[in-house]
Short mmCIF file of C-alpha atoms in Angstrom, two decimals:
data_model
loop_
_atom_site.label_atom_id
_atom_site.label_comp_id
_atom_site.label_asym_id
_atom_site.label_seq_id
_atom_site.Cartn_x
_atom_site.Cartn_y
_atom_site.Cartn_z
CA MET A 287 -51.30 -51.90 58.46
CA ALA A 288 -53.67 -52.42 55.58
CA TYR A 289 -55.31 -55.81 55.74
CA PRO A 290 -58.68 -57.20 56.91
CA GLY A 291 -56.92 -59.32 59.52
CA THR A 292 -55.64 -56.18 61.20
CA HIS A 293 -59.15 -54.79 61.52
CA ALA A 294 -60.52 -58.15 62.67
CA ALA A 295 -58.18 -57.85 65.66
CA THR A 296 -59.07 -54.24 66.50
CA LYS A 297 -62.79 -54.10 65.63
CA PRO A 298 -64.07 -57.65 65.04
CA ASP A 299 -67.76 -56.71 65.15
CA TYR A 300 -67.47 -53.82 62.68
CA PRO A 301 -69.33 -54.45 59.40
CA ALA A 302 -66.97 -55.39 56.58
CA ILE A 303 -69.80 -56.17 54.13
CA ILE A 304 -73.49 -55.30 54.02
CA MET A 305 -75.84 -56.53 51.31
CA ALA A 306 -77.81 -53.44 50.36
CA GLY A 307 -81.18 -55.08 49.77
CA SER A 308 -81.37 -57.67 52.52
CA GLY A 309 -79.18 -55.94 55.08
CA GLU A 310 -77.25 -59.19 55.61
CA THR A 311 -73.94 -58.31 57.24
CA LEU A 312 -70.50 -59.90 57.56
CA SER A 313 -68.24 -58.48 60.27
CA TYR A 314 -64.48 -58.15 60.02
CA GLY A 315 -64.12 -60.97 62.54
CA GLU A 316 -66.29 -63.20 60.36
CA LEU A 317 -64.50 -62.15 57.17
CA GLU A 318 -61.18 -63.02 58.77
CA SER A 319 -62.32 -66.40 60.10
CA ARG A 320 -64.12 -67.53 56.97
CA SER A 321 -61.41 -66.42 54.53
CA ASN A 322 -58.84 -68.20 56.72
CA GLN A 323 -60.90 -71.39 56.62
CA LEU A 324 -61.11 -71.34 52.83
CA ALA A 325 -57.37 -70.59 52.63
CA HIS A 326 -56.77 -73.81 54.58
CA VAL A 327 -59.03 -75.70 52.14
CA LEU A 328 -57.03 -74.40 49.19
CA ARG A 329 -53.69 -75.27 50.77
CA ALA A 330 -54.92 -78.75 51.69
CA GLN A 331 -55.94 -79.20 48.06
CA GLY A 332 -52.32 -78.58 47.11
CA LEU A 333 -52.65 -75.04 45.74
CA THR A 334 -49.52 -72.96 46.26
CA ARG A 335 -48.41 -69.46 45.33
CA GLY A 336 -49.20 -68.69 41.70
CA ASP A 337 -51.94 -71.29 41.28
CA HIS A 338 -55.45 -70.41 40.11
CA VAL A 339 -59.02 -70.41 41.47
CA ALA A 340 -62.16 -69.53 39.48
CA LEU A 341 -65.25 -67.88 40.98
CA PHE A 342 -68.61 -67.97 39.20
CA MET A 343 -71.13 -66.27 41.42
CA GLU A 344 -73.73 -63.51 41.66
CA ASN A 345 -73.36 -60.60 44.10
CA GLN A 346 -73.78 -62.13 47.55
CA ILE A 347 -72.35 -62.11 51.07
CA ARG A 348 -69.79 -64.89 50.39
CA TYR A 349 -68.15 -63.09 47.46
CA MET A 350 -65.41 -61.11 49.16
CA GLU A 351 -64.50 -63.79 51.69
CA ILE A 352 -63.66 -66.05 48.73
CA ILE A 353 -61.69 -63.24 47.12
CA TRP A 354 -59.75 -62.63 50.34
CA ALA A 355 -58.99 -66.32 50.83
CA CYS A 356 -57.15 -66.22 47.50
CA LEU A 357 -55.55 -62.83 48.06
CA ARG A 358 -54.06 -64.02 51.36
CA SER A 359 -52.84 -67.31 49.85
CA GLY A 360 -50.73 -65.98 46.97
CA LEU A 361 -53.23 -67.26 44.40
CA TYR A 362 -54.70 -65.85 41.21
CA ILE A 363 -58.49 -65.50 41.43
CA THR A 364 -60.51 -65.32 38.22
CA ALA A 365 -63.96 -63.84 38.81
CA ILE A 366 -66.18 -64.92 35.92
CA ASN A 367 -69.11 -62.99 34.46
CA SER A 368 -72.12 -64.48 36.24
CA TYR A 369 -74.32 -64.20 33.12
CA LEU A 370 -72.24 -66.48 30.91
CA THR A 371 -73.44 -69.84 29.64
CA ALA A 372 -71.99 -73.15 30.83
CA ASP A 373 -69.80 -73.46 27.74
CA GLU A 374 -68.50 -69.91 28.11
CA VAL A 375 -67.72 -70.49 31.78
CA ALA A 376 -65.95 -73.76 31.00
CA TYR A 377 -63.69 -72.07 28.46
CA ILE A 378 -62.50 -69.50 31.01
CA VAL A 379 -62.14 -72.09 33.80
CA ASP A 380 -59.91 -74.19 31.57
CA ASP A 381 -57.95 -71.31 30.04
CA CYS A 382 -57.12 -69.74 33.42
CA ASP A 383 -55.81 -73.12 34.70
CA ALA A 384 -58.18 -73.14 37.67
CA GLU A 385 -57.73 -76.08 40.02
CA VAL A 386 -60.67 -75.15 42.25
CA VAL A 387 -63.98 -73.68 41.05
CA ILE A 388 -66.46 -72.02 43.41
CA SER A 389 -70.04 -71.24 42.40
CA SER A 390 -73.43 -70.82 44.05
CA ARG A 391 -76.81 -72.52 44.10
CA ASN A 392 -78.20 -69.39 42.46
CA LYS A 393 -76.01 -70.06 39.40
CA ALA A 394 -76.63 -73.82 39.37
CA ASP A 395 -78.57 -73.74 36.09
CA GLN A 396 -75.33 -72.85 34.32
CA ALA A 397 -72.78 -74.32 36.75
CA ALA A 398 -74.29 -77.80 36.87
CA LEU A 399 -74.18 -78.03 33.05
CA ILE A 400 -70.43 -77.49 32.72
CA ASP A 401 -68.80 -80.41 30.93
CA PRO A 402 -65.95 -81.48 33.26
CA SER A 403 -64.14 -83.15 30.35
CA THR A 404 -63.43 -79.64 29.02
CA THR A 405 -61.89 -78.58 32.34
CA PRO A 406 -59.41 -81.38 33.15
CA LYS A 407 -57.24 -79.29 35.50
CA VAL A 408 -60.06 -78.74 38.01
CA GLN A 409 -59.60 -80.84 41.15
CA ARG A 410 -62.56 -79.60 43.18
CA TRP A 411 -65.94 -77.99 42.61
CA LEU A 412 -67.53 -76.10 45.55
CA MET A 413 -71.05 -74.63 45.60
CA THR A 414 -72.51 -72.32 48.23
CA ASP A 415 -76.09 -72.39 49.54
CA GLY A 416 -76.77 -76.01 48.62
CA ILE A 417 -75.56 -78.17 45.75
CA ALA A 418 -77.04 -79.19 42.42
CA HIS A 419 -75.90 -81.86 39.97
CA GLU A 420 -76.73 -82.77 36.40
CA PRO A 421 -75.85 -86.09 34.74
CA GLY A 422 -72.39 -85.77 33.26
CA GLY A 423 -71.74 -82.47 35.04
CA PRO A 424 -69.25 -81.65 37.79
CA ILE A 425 -69.55 -83.28 41.21
CA TRP A 426 -70.26 -80.26 43.36
CA GLU A 427 -69.49 -80.27 47.08
CA SER A 428 -71.03 -78.07 49.75
CA PHE A 429 -68.89 -74.97 50.21
CA GLU A 430 -70.21 -74.41 53.73
CA ASP A 431 -69.56 -77.98 54.92
CA THR A 432 -66.09 -77.98 53.40
CA VAL A 433 -65.09 -74.67 54.97
CA ALA A 434 -66.64 -75.37 58.38
CA ALA A 435 -64.23 -78.24 59.03
CA GLN A 436 -61.17 -75.98 58.79
CA SER A 437 -59.25 -73.89 61.31
CA THR A 438 -60.00 -70.17 61.56
CA SER A 439 -56.31 -69.39 62.12
CA ARG A 440 -54.11 -67.89 59.43
CA ILE A 441 -52.19 -70.22 57.14
CA ASP A 442 -48.45 -70.31 57.84
CA ASP A 443 -47.30 -69.12 54.43
CA GLU A 444 -49.52 -66.13 53.67
CA SER A 445 -48.53 -64.01 50.68
CA PRO A 446 -50.45 -61.55 48.50
CA GLY A 447 -52.45 -62.91 45.59
CA LEU A 448 -54.03 -61.08 42.66
CA TYR A 449 -56.95 -61.04 40.24
CA MET A 450 -56.64 -62.49 36.76
CA LEU A 451 -59.77 -61.29 34.99
CA TYR A 452 -60.93 -61.91 31.44
CA SER A 453 -61.68 -59.31 28.80
CA SER A 454 -63.09 -60.53 25.50
CA GLY A 455 -60.98 -59.92 22.41
CA THR A 456 -62.11 -58.96 18.94
CA THR A 457 -61.64 -62.59 17.91
CA GLY A 458 -64.55 -63.43 20.17
CA ARG A 459 -62.57 -65.54 22.64
CA PRO A 460 -62.02 -63.86 26.02
CA LYS A 461 -58.41 -63.30 27.06
CA GLY A 462 -56.99 -63.42 30.56
CA ILE A 463 -55.13 -60.35 31.75
CA LYS A 464 -52.24 -61.49 33.91
CA ARG A 465 -49.91 -59.38 36.01
CA ASP A 466 -47.08 -60.44 38.28
CA LEU A 467 -48.05 -61.33 41.83
CA PRO A 468 -47.22 -58.58 44.35
CA ASP A 469 -44.01 -59.03 46.32
CA HIS A 470 -44.87 -56.87 49.35
CA LEU A 471 -45.71 -58.20 52.80
CA ILE A 472 -49.26 -59.42 53.25
CA ASP A 473 -50.26 -56.59 55.60
CA GLU A 474 -48.17 -53.85 53.99
CA LEU A 475 -49.84 -50.78 52.51
CA ASP A 476 -49.62 -51.56 48.80
CA VAL A 477 -49.24 -48.98 46.05
CA ARG A 478 -52.88 -49.13 44.92
CA THR A 479 -54.28 -48.75 48.44
CA ARG A 480 -51.92 -45.88 49.15
CA LEU A 481 -53.11 -44.18 45.96
CA PHE A 482 -56.75 -44.51 46.99
CA LYS A 483 -55.97 -43.25 50.48
CA GLU A 484 -53.84 -40.27 49.52
CA SER A 485 -55.71 -39.15 46.38
CA ALA A 486 -58.86 -37.04 46.17
CA TYR A 487 -60.84 -40.25 46.75
CA ALA A 488 -59.71 -40.01 50.39
CA TYR A 489 -60.29 -43.66 51.29
CA GLY A 490 -60.17 -44.37 55.02
CA GLU A 491 -61.44 -46.58 57.82
CA ASP A 492 -64.63 -44.56 58.32
CA MET A 493 -65.76 -44.80 54.71
CA VAL A 494 -68.87 -46.64 53.49
CA TYR A 495 -68.52 -47.67 49.85
CA LEU A 496 -71.52 -48.56 47.69
CA SER A 497 -70.81 -51.06 44.90
CA PRO A 498 -73.89 -51.20 42.63
CA ALA A 499 -72.35 -53.20 39.76
CA PRO A 500 -71.65 -56.93 39.38
CA MET A 501 -68.62 -57.79 41.48
CA TYR A 502 -66.96 -59.84 38.71
CA HIS A 503 -66.05 -56.61 36.89
CA ALA A 504 -62.55 -55.23 37.33
CA ALA A 505 -63.66 -51.86 38.71
CA PRO A 506 -65.88 -53.12 41.57
CA LEU A 507 -63.13 -55.49 42.69
CA ALA A 508 -60.34 -52.95 42.31
CA PHE A 509 -62.23 -50.28 44.26
CA SER A 510 -63.72 -52.61 46.90
CA ASN A 511 -60.44 -54.24 47.85
CA PRO A 512 -58.84 -51.07 49.29
CA VAL A 513 -62.02 -50.36 51.28
CA GLN A 514 -61.45 -53.51 53.30
CA ARG A 515 -57.70 -53.10 53.42
CA LEU A 516 -58.31 -49.79 55.20
CA GLY A 517 -61.14 -51.01 57.44
CA GLY A 518 -64.18 -49.36 55.82
CA THR A 519 -67.57 -50.90 55.08
CA LEU A 520 -68.48 -52.30 51.67
CA VAL A 521 -72.17 -52.13 50.75
CA ILE A 522 -72.96 -54.44 47.82
CA MET A 523 -76.15 -54.12 45.81
CA GLU A 524 -77.55 -57.50 44.81
CA LYS A 525 -78.58 -55.87 41.53
CA PHE A 526 -78.64 -52.23 40.50
CA ASP A 527 -81.86 -50.29 40.37
CA PRO A 528 -81.95 -46.49 40.53
CA VAL A 529 -84.31 -46.11 43.48
CA GLY A 530 -82.51 -48.85 45.38
CA ALA A 531 -79.16 -47.11 44.91
CA LEU A 532 -80.46 -43.81 46.25
CA ALA A 533 -82.17 -45.57 49.14
CA ALA A 534 -78.95 -47.42 49.99
CA ILE A 535 -76.96 -44.18 50.09
CA GLU A 536 -79.41 -42.81 52.65
CA ARG A 537 -79.92 -46.01 54.65
CA TYR A 538 -76.23 -46.87 55.08
CA HIS A 539 -74.84 -43.31 55.10
CA VAL A 540 -72.72 -44.09 52.07
CA THR A 541 -69.68 -41.83 51.66
CA HIS A 542 -68.23 -43.26 48.42
CA ALA A 543 -69.78 -44.95 45.39
CA GLN A 544 -68.93 -45.88 41.82
CA PHE A 545 -71.30 -45.90 38.85
CA VAL A 546 -71.37 -46.28 35.09
CA PRO A 547 -73.07 -43.59 32.96
CA THR A 548 -76.16 -45.73 32.34
CA MET A 549 -76.80 -45.72 36.08
CA PHE A 550 -76.60 -41.93 36.09
CA ILE A 551 -79.12 -41.80 33.25
CA ARG A 552 -81.54 -44.10 35.03
CA MET A 553 -81.35 -42.07 38.22
CA LEU A 554 -81.81 -38.80 36.35
CA LYS A 555 -84.90 -40.17 34.58
CA LEU A 556 -86.71 -40.91 37.84
CA ASP A 557 -89.68 -38.75 38.71
CA ASP A 558 -88.73 -35.98 41.12
CA SER A 559 -90.83 -37.65 43.80
CA ALA A 560 -88.49 -40.65 43.68
CA ARG A 561 -85.28 -38.91 42.66
CA LEU A 562 -85.33 -36.27 45.38
CA ARG A 563 -86.84 -38.36 48.17
CA HIS A 564 -83.62 -39.57 49.76
CA ASP A 565 -81.01 -37.79 51.84
CA LEU A 566 -77.71 -38.06 49.95
CA SER A 567 -75.75 -35.66 52.14
CA SER A 568 -73.36 -38.38 53.37
CA LEU A 569 -72.02 -38.92 49.84
CA THR A 570 -68.69 -37.14 49.36
CA VAL A 571 -67.15 -39.05 46.43
CA ALA A 572 -69.04 -40.39 43.39
CA ILE A 573 -66.78 -42.10 40.86
CA HIS A 574 -67.64 -43.14 37.32
CA ALA A 575 -65.92 -44.88 34.43
CA ALA A 576 -66.31 -47.89 32.10
CA ALA A 577 -68.05 -46.04 29.26
CA PRO A 578 -68.25 -42.54 27.77
CA CYS A 579 -70.58 -40.30 29.73
CA PRO A 580 -72.64 -37.85 27.66
CA VAL A 581 -71.63 -34.31 28.52
CA GLU A 582 -75.14 -33.20 29.42
CA VAL A 583 -75.70 -36.21 31.63
CA LYS A 584 -72.57 -35.41 33.59
CA ARG A 585 -73.49 -31.74 33.86
CA SER A 586 -76.87 -32.77 35.25
CA MET A 587 -75.25 -35.06 37.81
CA ILE A 588 -72.91 -32.32 38.99
CA ASP A 589 -75.86 -29.95 39.23
CA TRP A 590 -77.72 -32.54 41.33
CA TRP A 591 -74.98 -33.96 43.55
CA GLY A 592 -72.53 -31.09 43.53
CA PRO A 593 -68.80 -31.16 42.70
CA ILE A 594 -68.22 -34.61 44.20
CA ILE A 595 -68.05 -36.49 40.90
CA PHE A 596 -64.76 -38.00 39.74
CA GLU A 597 -64.04 -39.78 36.48
CA TYR A 598 -61.16 -42.02 35.52
CA TYR A 599 -59.96 -43.87 32.45
CA ALA A 600 -58.16 -47.18 32.88
CA GLY A 601 -58.35 -50.84 31.97
CA THR A 602 -58.11 -54.23 33.61
CA GLU A 603 -54.58 -54.34 32.21
CA GLY A 604 -53.47 -51.84 34.86
CA ASN A 605 -51.02 -50.19 32.47
CA GLY A 606 -51.97 -46.62 33.44
CA SER A 607 -54.87 -44.39 34.36
CA THR A 608 -56.23 -40.86 34.34
CA MET A 609 -58.47 -38.98 36.75
CA ILE A 610 -60.50 -35.78 36.65
CA ASP A 611 -62.59 -34.05 39.30
CA SER A 612 -65.73 -32.01 38.78
CA ALA A 613 -64.05 -28.60 38.69
CA ASP A 614 -61.48 -29.65 36.10
CA TRP A 615 -64.13 -31.42 34.05
CA LEU A 616 -66.31 -28.31 33.94
CA ALA A 617 -63.26 -26.47 32.59
CA HIS A 618 -62.50 -29.32 30.13
CA PRO A 619 -65.92 -30.87 29.42
CA GLY A 620 -65.69 -34.29 27.85
CA SER A 621 -62.18 -35.01 29.09
CA VAL A 622 -61.33 -38.13 31.09
CA GLY A 623 -58.53 -36.28 32.87
CA GLN A 624 -54.78 -36.09 33.17
CA ALA A 625 -52.44 -39.00 33.79
CA ARG A 626 -52.60 -40.30 37.35
CA VAL A 627 -50.58 -43.51 36.91
CA GLY A 628 -48.03 -43.66 34.11
CA ALA A 629 -47.53 -41.25 31.22
CA ILE A 630 -49.90 -40.82 28.27
CA HIS A 631 -48.72 -41.01 24.66
CA ILE A 632 -50.80 -40.33 21.56
CA CYS A 633 -49.23 -42.32 18.76
CA ASP A 634 -49.69 -42.55 15.01
CA ALA A 635 -49.80 -45.79 13.02
CA ASP A 636 -45.99 -45.89 12.93
CA GLY A 637 -45.68 -45.58 16.70
CA LYS A 638 -44.52 -41.96 16.63
CA ASP A 639 -45.66 -39.73 19.50
CA LEU A 640 -48.03 -37.02 18.27
CA PRO A 641 -48.26 -33.46 19.60
CA ALA A 642 -51.21 -31.99 21.51
CA GLY A 643 -54.41 -31.72 19.52
CA GLU A 644 -53.63 -34.55 17.10
CA ILE A 645 -55.70 -37.74 17.23
CA GLY A 646 -54.06 -41.14 17.50
CA GLY A 647 -53.86 -44.32 19.53
CA VAL A 648 -53.85 -43.83 23.30
CA TYR A 649 -50.86 -45.48 25.00
CA PHE A 650 -49.49 -45.51 28.54
CA SER A 651 -45.93 -46.02 29.69
CA GLY A 652 -44.51 -46.50 33.17
CA GLY A 653 -47.83 -47.53 34.68
CA GLY A 654 -47.38 -51.26 35.04
CA SER A 655 -46.79 -54.37 32.97
CA TYR A 656 -49.11 -57.23 32.06
CA GLU A 657 -49.55 -60.03 29.57
CA TYR A 658 -52.48 -61.69 27.90
CA HIS A 659 -52.53 -65.21 29.30
CA LYS A 660 -51.42 -67.79 26.73
CA ALA A 661 -51.66 -65.15 23.99
CA PRO A 662 -48.21 -63.61 23.43
CA GLU A 663 -49.26 -62.33 20.01
CA LYS A 664 -52.05 -60.26 21.60
CA THR A 665 -49.63 -58.93 24.20
CA ALA A 666 -47.24 -57.90 21.44
CA ASP A 667 -50.00 -56.33 19.34
CA ALA A 668 -50.86 -53.95 22.19
CA ALA A 669 -47.28 -52.74 22.68
CA LEU A 670 -44.86 -50.28 21.14
CA PRO A 671 -41.16 -49.75 21.88
CA GLY A 672 -40.36 -47.82 25.03
CA GLY A 673 -42.80 -49.71 27.23
CA ARG A 674 -45.87 -48.12 25.63
CA THR A 675 -49.03 -50.22 25.75
CA THR A 676 -52.60 -49.53 24.66
CA LEU A 677 -56.14 -50.52 25.52
CA GLY A 678 -56.99 -49.91 21.87
CA ASP A 679 -58.70 -46.55 22.25
CA ILE A 680 -58.29 -43.45 20.13
CA GLY A 681 -58.02 -39.88 21.39
CA TYR A 682 -55.94 -36.75 21.82
CA LEU A 683 -54.34 -34.59 24.50
CA ASP A 684 -55.04 -30.90 24.80
CA ASP A 685 -52.33 -28.36 25.60
CA ASP A 686 -52.81 -28.92 29.34
CA GLY A 687 -52.38 -32.68 29.11
CA TYR A 688 -56.08 -33.57 29.44
CA LEU A 689 -57.06 -36.69 27.55
CA PHE A 690 -60.11 -36.78 25.29
CA LEU A 691 -61.28 -40.11 23.85
CA THR A 692 -62.71 -39.97 20.35
CA ASP A 693 -63.26 -43.65 19.56
CA ARG A 694 -63.22 -47.06 21.14
CA LYS A 695 -61.59 -50.40 20.60
CA ALA A 696 -62.25 -51.65 17.10
CA HIS A 697 -65.90 -52.60 16.79
CA MET A 698 -66.39 -52.96 20.54
CA ILE A 699 -69.89 -52.25 21.84
CA ILE A 700 -70.31 -50.66 25.27
CA SER A 701 -73.86 -51.16 26.53
CA GLY A 702 -74.65 -50.00 30.04
CA GLY A 703 -70.94 -49.90 30.87
CA VAL A 704 -70.42 -53.52 29.78
CA ASN A 705 -68.03 -54.38 26.94
CA ILE A 706 -69.55 -56.59 24.24
CA TYR A 707 -67.50 -57.95 21.36
CA PRO A 708 -69.33 -58.61 18.07
CA GLN A 709 -67.23 -61.47 16.70
CA GLU A 710 -68.51 -63.93 19.28
CA ILE A 711 -72.10 -63.04 18.39
CA GLU A 712 -71.38 -63.27 14.67
CA ASP A 713 -69.79 -66.68 15.17
CA ALA A 714 -72.93 -67.90 16.90
CA MET A 715 -75.40 -66.49 14.37
CA ILE A 716 -73.56 -67.64 11.26
CA ALA A 717 -74.30 -71.23 12.27
CA HIS A 718 -78.01 -70.69 11.58
CA PRO A 719 -78.92 -72.17 8.19
CA ALA A 720 -80.82 -69.04 7.13
CA VAL A 721 -77.74 -66.82 7.55
CA ALA A 722 -75.29 -66.36 4.69
CA ASP A 723 -73.35 -63.54 6.34
CA VAL A 724 -73.76 -61.38 9.43
CA ALA A 725 -72.33 -58.20 10.92
CA VAL A 726 -72.84 -57.13 14.53
CA PHE A 727 -72.11 -53.67 15.90
CA GLY A 728 -73.46 -51.05 18.30
CA VAL A 729 -76.16 -48.55 17.46
CA PRO A 730 -77.22 -45.57 19.58
CA ASP A 731 -79.40 -46.18 22.61
CA ALA A 732 -80.53 -43.23 24.76
CA GLU A 733 -80.32 -45.19 28.02
CA MET A 734 -77.68 -47.88 27.53
CA GLY A 735 -75.32 -45.84 25.35
CA GLU A 736 -75.36 -48.53 22.68
CA GLN A 737 -77.49 -51.54 21.88
CA VAL A 738 -76.46 -54.60 19.90
CA LYS A 739 -77.56 -54.60 16.25
CA ALA A 740 -77.20 -57.47 13.79
CA VAL A 741 -77.38 -57.01 10.03
CA VAL A 742 -77.91 -60.33 8.28
CA GLN A 743 -77.43 -61.37 4.68
CA PRO A 744 -80.03 -64.12 4.25
CA ALA A 745 -79.18 -67.40 2.59
CA LEU A 746 -80.41 -67.81 -0.94
CA GLY A 747 -84.17 -68.31 -1.08
CA VAL A 748 -84.77 -67.34 2.56
CA VAL A 749 -87.57 -64.85 3.26
CA ALA A 750 -86.25 -62.02 5.42
CA ASP A 751 -89.06 -60.87 7.71
CA ASP A 752 -89.86 -60.10 11.36
CA ALA A 753 -90.43 -63.79 12.09
CA LEU A 754 -86.91 -64.61 10.94
CA ALA A 755 -85.50 -61.73 13.00
CA ARG A 756 -87.13 -63.16 16.13
CA GLU A 757 -85.90 -66.65 15.27
CA LEU A 758 -82.32 -65.44 14.88
CA VAL A 759 -82.35 -63.63 18.21
CA ALA A 760 -83.73 -66.75 19.90
CA PHE A 761 -81.03 -68.82 18.20
CA ALA A 762 -78.31 -66.49 19.50
CA ARG A 763 -79.74 -66.65 23.02
CA ASP A 764 -79.44 -70.43 22.94
CA HIS A 765 -75.70 -70.17 22.37
CA ILE A 766 -74.40 -67.11 24.21
CA ALA A 767 -75.31 -64.99 27.23
CA HIS A 768 -78.51 -63.00 26.68
CA TYR A 769 -76.96 -59.60 27.38
CA LYS A 770 -74.68 -60.05 24.35
CA CYS A 771 -77.44 -60.98 21.93
CA PRO A 772 -78.86 -58.57 19.33
CA ARG A 773 -81.76 -56.43 20.42
CA SER A 774 -82.69 -55.89 16.79
CA VAL A 775 -82.00 -57.50 13.42
CA ASP A 776 -82.04 -55.89 9.98
CA PHE A 777 -81.43 -57.55 6.61
CA ASP A 778 -79.18 -56.63 3.71
CA ALA A 779 -78.94 -58.38 0.34
CA GLU A 780 -75.13 -58.38 0.47
CA LEU A 781 -72.75 -57.26 3.20
CA PRO A 782 -69.75 -55.11 2.16
CA ARG A 783 -66.60 -57.22 2.18
CA LEU A 784 -63.22 -56.21 0.84
CA PRO A 785 -61.43 -58.41 -1.70
CA THR A 786 -59.37 -59.80 1.18
CA GLY A 787 -62.59 -61.10 2.75
CA LYS A 788 -62.53 -58.54 5.57
CA LEU A 789 -65.94 -57.13 6.43
CA TYR A 790 -66.00 -53.36 5.98
CA LYS A 791 -68.17 -52.88 9.04
CA ARG A 792 -67.77 -49.12 9.15
CA LEU A 793 -69.97 -48.75 6.04
CA LEU A 794 -72.77 -50.55 7.85
CA ARG A 795 -72.28 -48.94 11.24
CA ASP A 796 -72.33 -45.41 9.89
CA ARG A 797 -75.85 -45.91 8.50
CA TYR A 798 -77.26 -46.33 11.98
CA TRP A 799 -75.67 -43.57 14.00
CA GLY A 800 -78.48 -41.06 14.19
CA LYS A 801 -81.08 -43.64 13.19
CA THR A 802 -83.45 -44.53 16.05
CA ASP A 803 -86.40 -46.28 14.42
CA SER A 804 -85.10 -49.86 14.54
CA THR A 805 -87.47 -52.55 15.73
CA ILE A 806 -86.49 -53.94 19.14
CA VAL A 807 -86.78 -57.68 19.67
CA SER A 808 -87.79 -58.45 23.25
#
């Protein structure tokens, strides 16, 4: 059996969740009771299999009980980036067809400002840890009071639910990635959990998994779910910091953890007195993904932690994946591994499979199907005949079938393992009266991998100086989440556009790779 309810019956006091900083703990018995109570709330609200719930919340102790309430009720749960603005949140809430939205007092500054007229499908708004209202905003109810009134027993019609997460597109509007709901029994060992259990990750009931990243990301959710299906302990960092991560590994005897390369870099840059202070001997599996890892950074991590580091390449779409362990990586440095789920195809512009060593689009087949919610044209654009689908990356296979990535999705910026899409930023900045044209792209950053750069063509008669650069960054921050906003702004008399009107961004981007003297706007 692979379900939290099973473990609640056999070891109710065993820790299902520990918050790394505070030490706050939720047992399996509590996880079972509280997720059952919320499941009853959702059923009483009229939600049935295939309906949608949205979750807008920071990392906290309630997070996974809300997830499990949906996963045991046959619902889609959309976890929303907790750094988005009210308008950005409202767009996703409406697009995903959420009927219930759950947030927290900690996110009330954004949550209370949502315009409910833009989210007409929402029937109920629940907020943990106290409620907050703004005139014209949603009428939030107390999550705790609402849940406390419900039975702790299981609902009668349990069935497995699923995540429907959002990944921004190059048009700037995020797109929901929707897969079919599972059809297995609620407590049956599903394919993903079996893979985690029987692979080199060696998931099991004695594991302690450290999740240092925001839980709304696909990877933390996808890797945390099997931990609790198998009865292990999930340790959630409220927010990543390098010393805190090392301390948590020692304090909680962490056996498994997942990082992004920026986290590796920050840990490696610690003084030896801090870096080598903690006992990390319990750690047997360290997983990383989400962004390219510099070869020397990964070598240094293997030298430090030993051959326990695993890398994978996959996407929220779930259409396929690769995996590589430390030994194979040392023999194929820079590779993201061989196919683990599905088959890899390298295809040319005409959709023809290319031989080993030739660079083309990276496609998977046989790994799983998906669609972009309400965007059939985007679903079609990512597909080729024969069931081949792509995440939009470019690469090649060597003679042994190891995949090497050579480029990323068109114009996408990956900063600290987070995907940032320039069009949304450009759309915000072009509204400023001093901006005639703007291009946004990533430039090298030693710690974050890339930082966001904006190159602006000033409007006629506008003085382009440092004061304007600061004004434009402030303007962007008023309209979109801060982490997406440019860290630096340069000016150009005229941006390179083709006769069709398409911005030839590559000409701009290529100027900056290798250039490191840009002024950073705080």
